[in-house]
Amino acid sequence: MGYVYAVLGGGRQGTAAAYDMAKSGDADAVLIADISWENAVKSCDRVNALLNKKIAQPFKLDVTDRKSLQNFLNEVDSFLSAVPYWYNLKITEAAIEAKANMCDLGGNTELVKEQLKLDEKAKEAGIAVIPDCGQVPGMGTSLVVYAMSLLDKPEEVYMWDGGIPQNPVPPFNYILTFNIAGLTNEYYGTAKFLKDYKVVEVPTFREEDYELVSFPEPIGELEAFVTSGGTSTAPWTFEGKIKTFINKTLRHKGHFVQWKTLMDFGFLEEEPIEIRGVKISPREVLHALAEPKLKAKEKDKDIVIVRVKVLGEKDGKKAEALVEVIDYYDEETGFTAMNRTTGWDGSIVAIMNAKGITKRGVNPVEIGVPADVFVEELKKRGINVSEKVSYLT
């Protein structure tokens, strides 16, 4: 029996997800819907060309048109929402009405909490809805759960992650492989961590949290600092069970001070200011100026790193579990490492949802996705997951 999958949003990550659904999901069809017919067609053409078959079908769809969205989802077994996070609550409601399994790329923990309130309705509909299935949170969350499972008693969790260019070019030493609104959303506000078994808020971009982390050559030493959203709902899920849960973002050296300066000047503020009689959001100005300079070009190659370290006990001894993914731009398909670790994460969960592997209802990744199965699926796709357990003296 084959499945009908769908992707809402035919951008970078949506296209990568559609490709993986078509290749690995026992798919009869993959529907790619976008508000732009041109984008939907372009995305389908790429998927069909890579797989040498006509399996992806384009649709023009405005996700804010509830009736059209629901009619579209009525024909779908499982789908990924790869549109901006602020649409996902209404999309979740439509998914429940249509009885279509859903996951999304998330991006905002407060909105995810609203989605979780629809748990009972999703259970009644017999579907699975899993928000925040991107790179981090998403893949990183499942790697955390997997690393924790390697110890008998996990106590402290530390995660470092980031997408960086293979060949950094000054002055920015950074390329943008996803929507800039997602980047600034991560950089602004507070992160939610666990300290002494309790959820705490930690402001982003604090100098006291800054550190340097070493990786094998040719990567070398990277800087790490606090951004928001990477832990999603996990701190609340593990509150009282895990003593420490901390996540930091990895970048090439120099990134921190550049963006800290922009933040200090107020460029990440959303509240409009008046300039010569015109009201405009500083963040929108930053987006307009920065995105053309940072946006990855066709031949730009990237690396995605997720390192998870868990401290605790195994066999009655103090131990450390280390799980790591280092993924590179794929020369064969042209998918970036960020496409593979974001879009494919969403696709893996969508496929699990369709096949009944995930928990029914609305659940966060750490509860709804079986981490061991997820890790095996990453490996099947050529994403290397290294793991090591060491006893500490």
PDB file of N, CA and C in Angstrom, residues 269-274 279-282:
ATOM      1  N   GLU A 269      14.890  44.484  16.822  1.00  0.00           N
ATOM      2  CA  GLU A 269      13.600  44.863  17.403  1.00  0.00           C
ATOM      3  C   GLU A 269      12.516  44.841  16.324  1.00  0.00           C
ATOM      4  N   GLU A 270      11.317  44.387  16.694  1.00  0.00           N
ATOM      5  CA  GLU A 270      10.218  44.311  15.730  1.00  0.00           C
ATOM      6  C   GLU A 270       9.296  45.533  15.780  1.00  0.00           C
ATOM      7  N   GLU A 271       9.270  46.216  16.903  1.00  0.00           N
ATOM      8  CA  GLU A 271       8.389  47.379  17.064  1.00  0.00           C
ATOM      9  C   GLU A 271       8.778  48.476  16.065  1.00  0.00           C
ATOM     10  N   PRO A 272       7.842  48.920  15.205  1.00  0.00           N
ATOM     11  CA  PRO A 272       8.183  49.934  14.202  1.00  0.00           C
ATOM     12  C   PRO A 272       8.658  51.245  14.835  1.00  0.00           C
ATOM     13  N   ILE A 273       9.596  51.855  14.170  1.00  0.00           N
ATOM     14  CA  ILE A 273      10.043  53.191  14.561  1.00  0.00           C
ATOM     15  C   ILE A 273       9.734  54.138  13.403  1.00  0.00           C
ATOM     16  N   GLU A 274       9.613  55.442  13.725  1.00  0.00           N
ATOM     17  CA  GLU A 274       9.267  56.403  12.684  1.00  0.00           C
ATOM     18  C   GLU A 274      10.517  57.096  12.168  1.00  0.00           C
ATOM     19  N   LYS A 279       6.744  54.739   9.265  1.00  0.00           N
ATOM     20  CA  LYS A 279       6.962  53.745  10.318  1.00  0.00           C
ATOM     21  C   LYS A 279       7.456  52.439   9.704  1.00  0.00           C
ATOM     22  N   ILE A 280       8.532  51.923  10.287  1.00  0.00           N
ATOM     23  CA  ILE A 280       9.119  50.689   9.755  1.00  0.00           C
ATOM     24  C   ILE A 280       9.782  49.891  10.866  1.00  0.00           C
ATOM     25  N   SER A 281       9.700  48.581  10.776  1.00  0.00           N
ATOM     26  CA  SER A 281      10.312  47.699  11.775  1.00  0.00           C
ATOM     27  C   SER A 281      11.810  47.590  11.511  1.00  0.00           C
ATOM     28  N   PRO A 282      12.646  47.817  12.538  1.00  0.00           N
ATOM     29  CA  PRO A 282      14.097  47.655  12.360  1.00  0.00           C
ATOM     30  C   PRO A 282      14.470  46.257  11.861  1.00  0.00           C
TER      31      PRO A 282
END
